[in-house]
Tab-separated table of C-alpha atoms in Angstrom:
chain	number	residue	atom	x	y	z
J	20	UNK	CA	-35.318	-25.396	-167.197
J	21	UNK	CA	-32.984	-25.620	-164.552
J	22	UNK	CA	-29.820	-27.798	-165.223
J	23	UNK	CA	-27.379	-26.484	-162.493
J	24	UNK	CA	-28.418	-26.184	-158.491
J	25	UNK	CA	-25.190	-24.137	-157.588
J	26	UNK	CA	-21.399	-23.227	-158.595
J	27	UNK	CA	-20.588	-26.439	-157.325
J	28	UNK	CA	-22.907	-28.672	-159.454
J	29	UNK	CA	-21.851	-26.884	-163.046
J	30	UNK	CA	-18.296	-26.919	-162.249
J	31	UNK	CA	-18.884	-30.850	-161.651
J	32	UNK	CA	-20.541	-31.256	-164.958
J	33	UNK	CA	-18.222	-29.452	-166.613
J	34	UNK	CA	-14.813	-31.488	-164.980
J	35	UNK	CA	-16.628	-34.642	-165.301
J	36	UNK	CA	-17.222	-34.163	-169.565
J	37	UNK	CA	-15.015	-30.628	-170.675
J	38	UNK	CA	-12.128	-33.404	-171.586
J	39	UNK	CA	-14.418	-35.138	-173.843
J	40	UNK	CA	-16.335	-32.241	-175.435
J	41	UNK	CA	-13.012	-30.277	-175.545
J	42	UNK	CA	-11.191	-32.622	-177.102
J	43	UNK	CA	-14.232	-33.702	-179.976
J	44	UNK	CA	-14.320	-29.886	-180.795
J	45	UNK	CA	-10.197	-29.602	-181.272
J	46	UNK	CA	-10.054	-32.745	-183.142
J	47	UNK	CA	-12.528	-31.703	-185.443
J	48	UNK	CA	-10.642	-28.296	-185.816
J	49	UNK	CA	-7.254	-30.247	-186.774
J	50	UNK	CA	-9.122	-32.646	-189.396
J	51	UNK	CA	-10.507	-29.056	-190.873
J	52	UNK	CA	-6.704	-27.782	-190.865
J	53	UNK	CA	-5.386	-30.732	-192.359
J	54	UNK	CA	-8.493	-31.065	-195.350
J	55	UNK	CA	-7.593	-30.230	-198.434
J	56	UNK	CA	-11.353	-28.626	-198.596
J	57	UNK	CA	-9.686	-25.606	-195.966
J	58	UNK	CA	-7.621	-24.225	-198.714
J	59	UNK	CA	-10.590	-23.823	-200.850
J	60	UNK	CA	-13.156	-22.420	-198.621
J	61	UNK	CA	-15.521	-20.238	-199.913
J	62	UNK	CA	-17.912	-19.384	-197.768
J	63	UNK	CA	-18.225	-20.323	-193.574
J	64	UNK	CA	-20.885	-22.172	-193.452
J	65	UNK	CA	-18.990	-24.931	-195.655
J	66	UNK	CA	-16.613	-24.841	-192.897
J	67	UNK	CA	-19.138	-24.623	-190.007
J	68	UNK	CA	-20.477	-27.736	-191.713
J	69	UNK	CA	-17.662	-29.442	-191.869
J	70	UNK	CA	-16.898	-28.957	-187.912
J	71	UNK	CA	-20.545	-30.256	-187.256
J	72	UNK	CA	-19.533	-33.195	-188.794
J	73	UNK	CA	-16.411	-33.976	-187.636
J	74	UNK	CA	-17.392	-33.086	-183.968
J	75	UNK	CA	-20.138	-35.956	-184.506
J	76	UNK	CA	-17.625	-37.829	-186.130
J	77	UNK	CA	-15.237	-37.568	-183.372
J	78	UNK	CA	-17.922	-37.398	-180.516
J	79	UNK	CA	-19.025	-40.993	-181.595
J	80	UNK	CA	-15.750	-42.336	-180.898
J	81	UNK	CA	-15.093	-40.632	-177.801
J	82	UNK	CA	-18.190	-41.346	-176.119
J	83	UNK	CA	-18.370	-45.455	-177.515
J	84	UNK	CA	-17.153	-46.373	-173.990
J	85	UNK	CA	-18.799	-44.151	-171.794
J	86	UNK	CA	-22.607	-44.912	-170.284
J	87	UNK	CA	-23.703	-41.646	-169.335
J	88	UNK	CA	-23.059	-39.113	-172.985
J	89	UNK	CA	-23.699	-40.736	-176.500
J	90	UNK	CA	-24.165	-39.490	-179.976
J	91	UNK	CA	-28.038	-39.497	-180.326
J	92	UNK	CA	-30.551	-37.977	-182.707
J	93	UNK	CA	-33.617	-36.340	-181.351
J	94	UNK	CA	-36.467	-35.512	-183.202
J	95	UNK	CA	-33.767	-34.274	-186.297
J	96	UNK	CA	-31.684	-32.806	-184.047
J	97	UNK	CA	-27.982	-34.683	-183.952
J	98	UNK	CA	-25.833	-34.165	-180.898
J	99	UNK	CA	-24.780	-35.263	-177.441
J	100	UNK	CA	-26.913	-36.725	-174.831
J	101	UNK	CA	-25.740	-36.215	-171.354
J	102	UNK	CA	-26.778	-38.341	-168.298
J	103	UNK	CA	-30.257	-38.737	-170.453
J	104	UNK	CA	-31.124	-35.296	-169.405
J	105	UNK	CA	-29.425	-32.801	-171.054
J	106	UNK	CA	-28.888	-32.523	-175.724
J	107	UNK	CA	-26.316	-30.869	-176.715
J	108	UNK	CA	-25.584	-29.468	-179.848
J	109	UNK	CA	-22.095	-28.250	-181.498
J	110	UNK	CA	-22.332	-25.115	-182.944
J	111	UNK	CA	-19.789	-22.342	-184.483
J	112	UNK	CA	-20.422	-19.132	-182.596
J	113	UNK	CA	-19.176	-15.298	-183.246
J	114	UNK	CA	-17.373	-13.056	-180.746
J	115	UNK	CA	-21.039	-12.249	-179.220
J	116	UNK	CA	-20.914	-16.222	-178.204
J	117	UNK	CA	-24.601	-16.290	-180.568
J	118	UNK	CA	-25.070	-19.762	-182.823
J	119	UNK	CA	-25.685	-18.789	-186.395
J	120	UNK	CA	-28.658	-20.739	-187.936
J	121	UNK	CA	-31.517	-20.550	-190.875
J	122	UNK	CA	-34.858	-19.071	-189.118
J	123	UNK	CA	-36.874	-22.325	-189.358
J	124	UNK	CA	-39.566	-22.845	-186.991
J	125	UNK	CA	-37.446	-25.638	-185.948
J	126	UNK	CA	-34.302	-23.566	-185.432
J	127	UNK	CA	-36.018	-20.748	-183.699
J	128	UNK	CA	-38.002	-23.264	-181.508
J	129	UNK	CA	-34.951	-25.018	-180.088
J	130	UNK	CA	-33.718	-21.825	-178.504
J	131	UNK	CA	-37.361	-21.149	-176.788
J	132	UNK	CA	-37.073	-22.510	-173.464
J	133	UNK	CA	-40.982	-22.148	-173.023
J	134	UNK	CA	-41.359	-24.629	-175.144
J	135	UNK	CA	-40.675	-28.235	-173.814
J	136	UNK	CA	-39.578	-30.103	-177.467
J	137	UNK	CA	-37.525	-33.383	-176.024
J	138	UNK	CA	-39.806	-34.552	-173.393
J	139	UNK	CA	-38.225	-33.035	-170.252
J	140	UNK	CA	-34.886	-33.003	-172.035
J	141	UNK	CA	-32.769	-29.546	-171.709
J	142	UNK	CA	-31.122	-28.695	-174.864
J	143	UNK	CA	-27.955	-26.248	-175.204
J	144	UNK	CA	-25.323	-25.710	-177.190
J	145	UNK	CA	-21.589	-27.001	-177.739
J	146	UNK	CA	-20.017	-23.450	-179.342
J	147	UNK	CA	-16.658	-22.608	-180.380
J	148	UNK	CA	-15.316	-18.783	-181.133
J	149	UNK	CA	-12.084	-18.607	-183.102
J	150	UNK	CA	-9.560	-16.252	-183.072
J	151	UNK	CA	-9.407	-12.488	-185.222
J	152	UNK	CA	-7.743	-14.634	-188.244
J	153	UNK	CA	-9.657	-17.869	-188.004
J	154	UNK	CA	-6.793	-19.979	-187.472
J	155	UNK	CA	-7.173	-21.537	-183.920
J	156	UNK	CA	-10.024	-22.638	-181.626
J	157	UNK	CA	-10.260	-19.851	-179.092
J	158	UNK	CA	-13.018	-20.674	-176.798
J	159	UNK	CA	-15.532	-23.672	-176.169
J	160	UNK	CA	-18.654	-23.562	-174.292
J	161	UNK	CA	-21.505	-24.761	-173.381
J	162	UNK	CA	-24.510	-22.239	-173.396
J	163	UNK	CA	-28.112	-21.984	-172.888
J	164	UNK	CA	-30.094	-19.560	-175.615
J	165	UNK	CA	-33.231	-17.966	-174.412
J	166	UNK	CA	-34.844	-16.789	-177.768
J	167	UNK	CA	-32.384	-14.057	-178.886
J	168	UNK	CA	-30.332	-13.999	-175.813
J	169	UNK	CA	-27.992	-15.883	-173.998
J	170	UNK	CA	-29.264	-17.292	-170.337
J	171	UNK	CA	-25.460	-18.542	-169.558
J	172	UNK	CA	-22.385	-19.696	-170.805
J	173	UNK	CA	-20.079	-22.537	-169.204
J	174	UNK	CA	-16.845	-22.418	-170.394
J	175	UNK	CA	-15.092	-25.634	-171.025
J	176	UNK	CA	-11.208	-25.011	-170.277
J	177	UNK	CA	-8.023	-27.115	-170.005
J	178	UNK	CA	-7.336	-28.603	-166.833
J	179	UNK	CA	-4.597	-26.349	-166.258
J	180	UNK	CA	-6.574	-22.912	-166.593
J	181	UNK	CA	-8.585	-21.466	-164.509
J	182	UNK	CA	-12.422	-20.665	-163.611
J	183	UNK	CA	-12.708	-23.937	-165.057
J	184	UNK	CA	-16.425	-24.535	-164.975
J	185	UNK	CA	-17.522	-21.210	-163.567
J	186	UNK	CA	-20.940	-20.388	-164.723
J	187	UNK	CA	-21.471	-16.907	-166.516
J	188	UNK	CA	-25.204	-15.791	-166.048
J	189	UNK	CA	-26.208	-13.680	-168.190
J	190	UNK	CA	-29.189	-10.965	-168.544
J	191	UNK	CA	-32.408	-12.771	-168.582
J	192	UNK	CA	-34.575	-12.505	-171.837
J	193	UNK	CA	-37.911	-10.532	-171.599
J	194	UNK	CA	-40.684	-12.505	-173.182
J	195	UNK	CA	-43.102	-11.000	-176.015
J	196	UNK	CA	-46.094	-13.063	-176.755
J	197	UNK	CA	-46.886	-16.718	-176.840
J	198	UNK	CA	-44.579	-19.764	-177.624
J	199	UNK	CA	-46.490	-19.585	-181.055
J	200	UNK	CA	-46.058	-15.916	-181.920
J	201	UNK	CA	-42.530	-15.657	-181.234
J	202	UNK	CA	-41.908	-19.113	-183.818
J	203	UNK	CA	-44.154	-17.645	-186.683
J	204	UNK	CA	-43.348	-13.857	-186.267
J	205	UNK	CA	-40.272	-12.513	-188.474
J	206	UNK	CA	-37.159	-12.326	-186.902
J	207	UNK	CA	-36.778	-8.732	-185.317
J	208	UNK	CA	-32.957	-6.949	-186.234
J	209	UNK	CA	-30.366	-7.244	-184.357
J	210	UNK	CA	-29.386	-4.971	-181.842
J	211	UNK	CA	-26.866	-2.524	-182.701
J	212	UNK	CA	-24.319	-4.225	-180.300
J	213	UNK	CA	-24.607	-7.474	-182.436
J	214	UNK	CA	-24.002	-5.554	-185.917
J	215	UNK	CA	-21.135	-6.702	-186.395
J	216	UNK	CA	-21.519	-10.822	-186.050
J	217	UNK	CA	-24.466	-10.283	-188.531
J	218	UNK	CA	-24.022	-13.215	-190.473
J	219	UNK	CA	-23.909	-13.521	-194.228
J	220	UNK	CA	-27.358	-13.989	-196.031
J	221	UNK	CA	-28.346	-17.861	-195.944
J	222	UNK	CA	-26.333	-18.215	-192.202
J	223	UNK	CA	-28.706	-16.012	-190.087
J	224	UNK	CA	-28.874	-16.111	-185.867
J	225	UNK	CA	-31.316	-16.774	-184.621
């Protein structure tokens, strides 16, 4: 589905609601800093979780003003709706810029763009990379999956840097089979180059 006509129309998006999403995503990452549940951590996903939350948390009171992005919940899915066209989900994301989720049909369908699941409504994703240490936000983006593969990524920088709201294409996705073999087929491995954001067992990408 096409979201963005040109250059000019995704770095419009992106000026018009980067302050908002930006600003959901680093609030979210202070609350985690400042929990007393950081210190304890075990595993990622508890953390991941908690950032999901928070960004919800935070994107509800952000957007309670605004007409045109809300907190919404489609079909299960919780997240931003933009300008009633667009979902958006926030998700943690590894150096590769891939989501990490449980291969459900439901998981895996939400990142095959052949198959139209909100009525007409694009879905991508709000991600965030941190740094080598995990101690800081280091990127947020918005990004459109294609199966296993990445269509494009939008970053969403501070005013003051630049390329703010360039659009990064990315290789497009070959297709293998239907809609319906690539949701009940198991998940092929990853490629060698992604090795190394293999996620722990229970957190896979997909």
């Amino acid at each position: 589905m096409l979201i963005f006509q040109d250059d000019q129309a995704s770095e419009s998006f992106a000026s018009q609601y980067s302050p908002v999403l930006r600003r959901c995503v680093q609030r979210a990452w202070d609350d985690w800093n400042e929990s007393e549940q950081a210190a304890q951590m075990q595993t990622t996903s508890f953390r991941a979780q908690f950032m999901n939350n928070q960004i919800i948390y935070w994107g509800r009171r952000e957007t309670a003003e605004l007409d045109d992005i809300c907190i919404d919940k489609i079909h299960g899915n919780l997240g931003f709706v933009i300008q009633n066209r667009v979902f958006v989900r926030p998700k943690f994301a590894r150096q590769s810029y891939r989501s990490s989720n449980f291969p459900t049909k439901s998981a895996i369908a939400f990142h095959d763009q052949s198959i139209d699941l909100f009525g007409g409504i694009a879905r991508l994703e709000l991600i965030y990379t941190l740094n080598a240490l995990a101690t800081s936000v280091q990127d947020i983006c918005l990004s459109q999956r294609d199966q296993n593969k990445i269509k494009w990524l939008l970053p969403l920088r501070d005013a003051t840097e630049s390329c703010q709201g360039t659009l990064v294409q990315m290789p497009t996705p070959e297709r293998l089979g239907t809609a319906a073999d690539r949701i009940l087929k198991p998940r092929k491995p990853l490629h060698e180059s992604d090795q190394q954001d293999q996620p722990k067992r229970g957190d896979r990408a997909v």
